[in-house]
Tab-separated table of C-alpha atoms and ligand atoms in Angstrom:
chain	number	residue	atom	x	y	z
A	1	MET	CA	-0.017	-0.099	-0.064
A	2	HIS	CA	1.127	3.371	-1.167
A	3	PHE	CA	1.008	6.383	1.384
A	4	THR	CA	2.325	10.248	0.981
A	5	LYS	CA	3.254	11.402	5.109
A	6	MET	CA	1.890	15.296	5.160
A	7	HIS	CA	1.361	17.932	7.449
A	8	GLY	CA	-0.280	21.272	8.754
A	9	LEU	CA	2.065	23.015	10.732
A	10	GLY	CA	3.445	19.126	12.368
A	11	ASN	CA	-0.265	17.468	12.027
A	12	ASP	CA	0.399	14.749	10.474
A	13	TYR	CA	-1.267	12.003	8.766
A	14	LEU	CA	-1.088	9.267	6.195
A	15	TYR	CA	-2.579	9.944	2.873
A	16	TYR	CA	-3.927	7.077	0.821
A	17	TYR	CA	-5.217	7.518	-2.757
A	18	GLY	CA	-8.612	5.281	-2.508
A	19	GLU	CA	-10.827	3.363	-0.370
A	20	LEU	CA	-8.976	0.775	1.891
A	21	LYS	CA	-11.067	-2.344	3.436
A	22	ASN	CA	-10.352	-1.531	7.083
A	23	PRO	CA	-9.143	2.231	7.588
A	24	SER	CA	-9.231	2.179	10.895
A	25	SER	CA	-7.723	-0.627	12.330
A	26	ILE	CA	-4.513	0.523	9.213
A	27	SER	CA	-4.905	3.793	10.665
A	28	LYS	CA	-4.009	2.446	14.402
A	29	ARG	CA	-0.872	0.350	13.325
A	30	LEU	CA	0.149	2.904	11.299
A	31	SER	CA	0.107	6.130	13.578
A	32	ASP	CA	1.934	4.496	16.479
A	33	ARG	CA	5.496	6.390	16.503
A	34	HIS	CA	7.267	3.007	17.038
A	35	PHE	CA	6.083	-0.166	15.552
A	36	GLY	CA	4.303	1.888	12.626
A	37	ILE	CA	5.377	4.653	10.324
A	38	GLY	CA	4.378	7.160	13.157
A	39	SER	CA	1.118	9.976	12.517
A	40	ASP	CA	-1.990	11.528	13.779
A	41	GLY	CA	-3.911	9.312	11.755
A	42	ILE	CA	-4.260	8.811	7.952
A	43	ILE	CA	-6.944	10.556	5.416
A	44	THR	CA	-8.120	8.933	2.565
A	45	ILE	CA	-8.648	10.738	-1.184
A	46	SER	CA	-11.271	9.262	-3.472
A	47	PRO	CA	-13.132	10.410	-6.485
A	48	SER	CA	-16.695	12.035	-5.626
A	49	THR	CA	-19.978	12.946	-7.138
A	50	ALA	CA	-20.927	15.232	-4.786
A	51	ALA	CA	-17.508	17.471	-5.205
A	52	ASP	CA	-14.021	17.656	-6.637
A	53	PHE	CA	-12.919	14.929	-4.466
A	54	LYS	CA	-13.970	13.067	-0.978
A	55	MET	CA	-11.551	12.675	2.017
A	56	ARG	CA	-12.377	10.380	5.338
A	57	ILE	CA	-10.087	10.738	8.347
A	58	PHE	CA	-9.149	8.489	11.261
A	59	ASN	CA	-7.242	9.509	14.165
A	60	ALA	CA	-4.552	7.176	15.593
A	61	ASP	CA	-6.692	5.221	17.976
A	62	GLY	CA	-8.926	4.067	14.235
A	63	SER	CA	-11.604	6.533	15.473
A	64	GLU	CA	-13.642	8.259	12.210
A	65	ALA	CA	-13.469	12.149	12.543
A	66	MET	CA	-16.056	14.527	10.520
A	67	MET	CA	-13.577	17.215	9.459
A	68	CYS	CA	-9.600	18.005	10.015
A	69	GLY	CA	-8.558	21.339	8.699
A	70	ASN	CA	-4.844	20.984	8.793
A	71	GLY	CA	-5.924	17.165	6.884
A	72	ILE	CA	-7.528	18.949	4.028
A	73	ARG	CA	-5.521	21.613	3.233
A	74	CYS	CA	-3.410	18.789	2.943
A	75	VAL	CA	-5.535	16.944	0.777
A	76	GLY	CA	-5.986	20.142	-2.152
A	77	LYS	CA	-2.310	20.015	-2.031
A	78	TYR	CA	-2.105	15.725	-2.378
A	79	VAL	CA	-4.325	16.450	-5.741
A	80	PHE	CA	-2.964	19.277	-7.514
A	81	ASP	CA	0.950	18.092	-6.592
A	82	LYS	CA	-0.293	15.080	-8.146
A	83	GLY	CA	-1.903	15.979	-11.364
A	84	TYR	CA	-5.210	14.915	-10.098
A	85	ILE	CA	-6.566	18.322	-11.454
A	86	ASP	CA	-5.268	21.537	-12.442
A	87	GLN	CA	-7.486	24.372	-10.567
A	88	LYS	CA	-6.497	26.323	-7.630
A	89	LYS	CA	-10.403	26.623	-6.265
A	90	LEU	CA	-12.115	22.811	-6.279
A	91	THR	CA	-14.553	21.486	-3.313
A	92	ILE	CA	-13.565	18.658	-0.832
A	93	GLU	CA	-16.673	16.158	0.073
A	94	THR	CA	-16.383	15.935	4.185
A	95	LEU	CA	-18.458	13.927	6.709
A	96	SER	CA	-19.389	17.586	7.545
A	97	GLY	CA	-20.931	18.694	4.065
A	98	ASN	CA	-18.466	20.236	1.285
A	99	ARG	CA	-15.530	22.121	1.931
A	100	GLU	CA	-14.279	25.003	-0.531
A	101	LEU	CA	-9.995	25.579	-0.975
A	102	THR	CA	-8.499	27.916	-2.195
A	103	LEU	CA	-5.187	27.236	-3.406
A	104	GLY	CA	-1.182	28.990	-3.204
A	105	THR	CA	1.296	27.851	-4.779
A	106	ILE	CA	4.714	28.355	-5.147
A	107	GLY	CA	6.166	27.399	-8.964
A	108	ASN	CA	4.289	24.396	-9.734
A	109	ARG	CA	3.646	23.301	-5.898
A	110	VAL	CA	0.971	24.646	-3.251
A	111	ASN	CA	1.980	25.897	-0.292
A	112	GLU	CA	-0.800	27.628	1.620
A	113	VAL	CA	-4.700	26.996	1.307
A	114	THR	CA	-7.229	28.449	2.483
A	115	VAL	CA	-9.829	26.753	3.184
A	116	ASN	CA	-14.480	27.870	4.040
A	117	MET	CA	-15.214	25.969	6.898
A	118	GLY	CA	-17.975	26.790	7.074
A	119	LYS	CA	-20.612	27.765	9.954
A	120	CYS	CA	-18.547	27.189	13.317
A	121	ILE	CA	-21.598	26.349	16.072
A	122	VAL	CA	-20.466	27.872	19.178
A	123	ASN	CA	-22.759	27.239	22.503
A	124	LYS	CA	-23.421	28.844	25.705
A	125	PRO	CA	-20.850	28.088	28.461
A	126	VAL	CA	-21.170	25.479	30.516
A	127	LEU	CA	-19.800	24.666	33.961
A	128	LEU	CA	-18.619	20.970	34.066
A	129	ASP	CA	-17.522	19.191	37.352
A	130	THR	CA	-13.020	17.701	37.182
A	131	SER	CA	-11.204	16.408	39.663
A	132	TYR	CA	-9.645	19.604	38.608
A	133	GLY	CA	-13.172	21.490	40.228
A	134	LYS	CA	-15.543	23.074	38.315
A	135	VAL	CA	-14.159	23.975	34.405
A	136	MET	CA	-16.207	26.605	32.576
A	137	VAL	CA	-15.890	25.469	28.433
A	138	THR	CA	-17.157	27.379	25.573
A	139	PRO	CA	-18.540	24.046	23.251
A	140	VAL	CA	-18.016	24.527	19.397
A	141	SER	CA	-19.078	22.697	16.694
A	142	VAL	CA	-16.467	22.555	13.307
A	143	GLY	CA	-18.465	19.484	12.089
A	144	ASN	CA	-16.878	17.600	14.672
A	145	PRO	CA	-16.926	19.108	17.995
A	146	HIS	CA	-14.259	20.983	20.785
A	147	ALA	CA	-14.231	22.098	24.237
A	148	VAL	CA	-12.625	25.684	24.875
A	149	ALA	CA	-11.564	26.919	27.998
A	150	PHE	CA	-9.868	30.125	28.468
A	151	VAL	CA	-6.814	30.221	30.308
A	152	GLU	CA	-4.529	32.708	32.343
A	153	SER	CA	-1.601	30.976	30.439
A	154	ILE	CA	-1.481	28.630	27.963
A	155	THR	CA	2.354	27.176	29.589
A	156	ASP	CA	0.440	25.899	32.692
A	157	ALA	CA	-2.712	24.775	31.018
A	158	PRO	CA	-2.928	20.910	32.158
A	159	VAL	CA	-3.184	19.886	28.214
A	160	ASP	CA	-2.187	16.316	28.955
A	161	THR	CA	-4.254	15.513	32.125
A	162	MET	CA	-7.334	17.755	32.446
A	163	GLY	CA	-7.007	17.323	27.956
A	164	LYS	CA	-7.854	13.692	28.324
A	165	GLU	CA	-10.478	14.252	31.281
A	166	LEU	CA	-11.978	16.477	29.010
A	167	GLU	CA	-12.404	14.060	25.856
A	168	HIS	CA	-14.319	11.393	28.527
A	169	HIS	CA	-16.275	13.866	30.114
A	170	PRO	CA	-19.492	12.414	30.154
A	171	TYR	CA	-20.973	15.921	28.988
A	172	PHE	CA	-19.598	14.710	25.477
A	173	LYS	CA	-21.595	11.982	24.513
A	174	ASP	CA	-19.402	11.295	21.951
A	175	GLY	CA	-16.702	12.397	23.424
A	176	VAL	CA	-14.881	15.641	22.513
A	177	ASN	CA	-11.515	17.532	21.534
A	178	ALA	CA	-9.452	19.732	24.238
A	179	GLU	CA	-8.283	22.944	23.027
A	180	PHE	CA	-6.982	25.229	26.159
A	181	VAL	CA	-6.758	29.439	24.477
A	182	GLN	CA	-5.025	32.142	26.596
A	183	VAL	CA	-5.967	35.808	24.711
A	184	ILE	CA	-2.925	37.539	24.161
A	185	ASP	CA	-5.124	40.545	22.158
A	186	ARG	CA	-7.740	40.931	20.185
A	187	ASN	CA	-5.868	40.091	17.188
A	188	THR	CA	-3.910	37.167	18.566
A	189	ILE	CA	-4.937	34.675	20.268
A	190	LYS	CA	-2.575	31.105	22.156
A	191	MET	CA	-3.899	27.283	21.630
A	192	ARG	CA	-3.148	23.910	22.466
A	193	VAL	CA	-4.738	20.776	22.212
A	194	TRP	CA	-5.162	18.086	23.293
A	195	GLU	CA	-7.082	16.027	19.883
A	196	ARG	CA	-9.618	12.791	20.721
A	197	GLY	CA	-8.521	10.081	19.574
A	198	SER	CA	-5.292	11.168	18.999
A	199	GLY	CA	-4.002	13.028	22.121
A	200	ILE	CA	-2.003	16.240	22.211
A	201	THR	CA	-0.639	17.584	18.474
A	202	MET	CA	0.851	20.562	17.086
A	203	ALA	CA	-2.186	22.259	15.590
A	204	CYS	CA	-6.109	21.466	15.609
A	205	GLY	CA	-7.195	22.966	12.192
A	206	THR	CA	-11.094	23.040	13.382
A	207	GLY	CA	-10.007	23.631	17.059
A	208	ALA	CA	-8.142	27.036	16.156
A	209	CYS	CA	-11.450	27.708	14.404
A	210	ALA	CA	-13.377	27.517	17.077
A	211	SER	CA	-10.812	28.637	19.517
A	212	ALA	CA	-11.701	31.946	17.112
A	213	ALA	CA	-14.479	31.312	17.174
A	214	ALA	CA	-15.440	31.317	21.112
A	215	ALA	CA	-12.950	34.015	21.443
A	216	VAL	CA	-15.154	36.392	18.897
A	217	ARG	CA	-18.458	35.206	20.815
A	218	ALA	CA	-16.866	35.900	24.522
A	219	ASP	CA	-16.092	39.579	22.625
A	220	LEU	CA	-12.299	38.745	22.955
A	221	CYS	CA	-11.521	39.261	19.755
A	222	ASP	CA	-12.937	40.597	16.622
A	223	LYS	CA	-14.867	39.469	13.918
A	224	GLU	CA	-14.436	40.233	10.103
A	225	GLU	CA	-10.390	40.125	11.688
A	226	GLU	CA	-8.181	38.063	10.670
A	227	ILE	CA	-6.896	36.506	14.032
A	228	ALA	CA	-3.920	34.677	14.622
A	229	VAL	CA	-3.788	31.494	16.208
A	230	CYS	CA	-0.437	30.345	17.552
A	231	LEU	CA	-0.483	26.570	17.955
A	232	ASP	CA	3.035	24.477	19.080
A	233	GLY	CA	3.599	24.020	15.678
A	234	GLY	CA	3.336	27.442	13.489
A	235	GLN	CA	0.595	29.898	13.345
A	236	LEU	CA	-2.545	29.606	11.482
A	237	LYS	CA	-5.224	32.460	10.775
A	238	ILE	CA	-8.723	32.674	11.113
A	239	LYS	CA	-11.908	35.322	10.207
A	240	VAL	CA	-14.555	34.750	12.021
A	241	LEU	CA	-17.532	36.241	9.424
A	242	SER	CA	-20.401	38.090	10.644
A	243	ASP	CA	-23.021	35.219	8.956
A	244	GLY	CA	-20.641	32.930	11.514
A	245	THR	CA	-18.817	31.234	8.380
A	246	VAL	CA	-14.981	30.906	9.584
A	247	MET	CA	-12.092	30.623	7.031
A	248	MET	CA	-9.127	29.513	7.554
A	249	THR	CA	-5.474	29.480	6.474
A	250	GLY	CA	-2.857	27.848	7.266
A	251	PRO	CA	0.807	25.820	4.805
A	252	ALA	CA	0.169	22.603	3.317
A	253	GLU	CA	4.051	20.142	3.487
A	254	THR	CA	5.047	16.454	1.821
A	255	ILE	CA	7.980	15.156	3.920
A	256	CYS	CA	8.012	11.787	2.246
A	257	GLU	CA	6.247	8.803	-0.214
A	258	CYS	CA	5.834	5.384	2.225
A	259	GLU	CA	5.503	1.566	0.899
A	260	VAL	CA	3.535	-0.070	3.444
A	261	GLU	CA	3.236	-4.188	3.637
A	262	GLU	CA	-0.672	-5.858	3.215
A	263	GLN	CA	-1.127	-7.200	6.801
B	1	API	N1	-6.316	17.582	13.334
B	1	API	C1	-8.310	17.725	12.758
B	1	API	C2	-9.182	17.704	13.819
B	1	API	C3	-9.006	15.993	14.257
B	1	API	C4	-10.270	16.224	14.138
B	1	API	C5	-10.278	15.077	15.870
B	1	API	N2	-9.315	13.961	16.625
B	1	API	C6	-11.533	14.404	15.748
B	1	API	O1	-12.041	13.046	16.132
B	1	API	O2	-12.363	15.024	15.968
B	1	API	C7	-7.633	18.927	12.775
B	1	API	O3	-6.818	19.703	12.054
B	1	API	O4	-8.598	19.501	12.227
């Protein structure tokens, strides 16, 4: 089986063109950073009758997610760089609906992608009982579920322990991606993430959109203005429009091609 390893700000996935018979078990096996290739999961790309291409994303634990922001930027790069398309505007079918991409290139290679991530649904903040006491989070849907917690200091946030606890909190019946956000100013936030099914990752595109949308709803950041979301792996540019639509711009990089033994 042939995979292409790519990443968006260090959020790395293995990309496969076609449908896999058992994507969940393959994702679990290959994501292992010692007994596999090592990644945050796998993403499959295939033809679509509803869009230019279709993508599916599987976390490192094998669970399937509805959407992946860093991943969809790499899908745009994959299909353009490998010559499946030559236009720079395309749509990708996901379990959360179709998403529109605009590709930025250097020469004949994609280096940056802007994605219309659709409307983020920002719910009222909730106070959750945790082993740390009561924790206020803002539930946000970006097609996949997020819990955004605003903190004084991102460096002190217990992302590994509290993130894991929030992922499995009974309030979130399907689990949740947990973001810890420190607001720097009205156009800059810092965010670290514990991802459902993958643990701490270097970046999370949907999580960055959820964090910016929650900050705008809390009147901590400005809508219709570019918000720099600073992550462990680098920076994403997010814009939250007045109608709730969220635009995301960020890099996409190819690391290597991999041939994998079938099991
Ligand atoms: N890393 C991805 C999010 C994966 C979401 C997945 N962990 C889930 O179960 O929803 C991103 O860049 O948006």
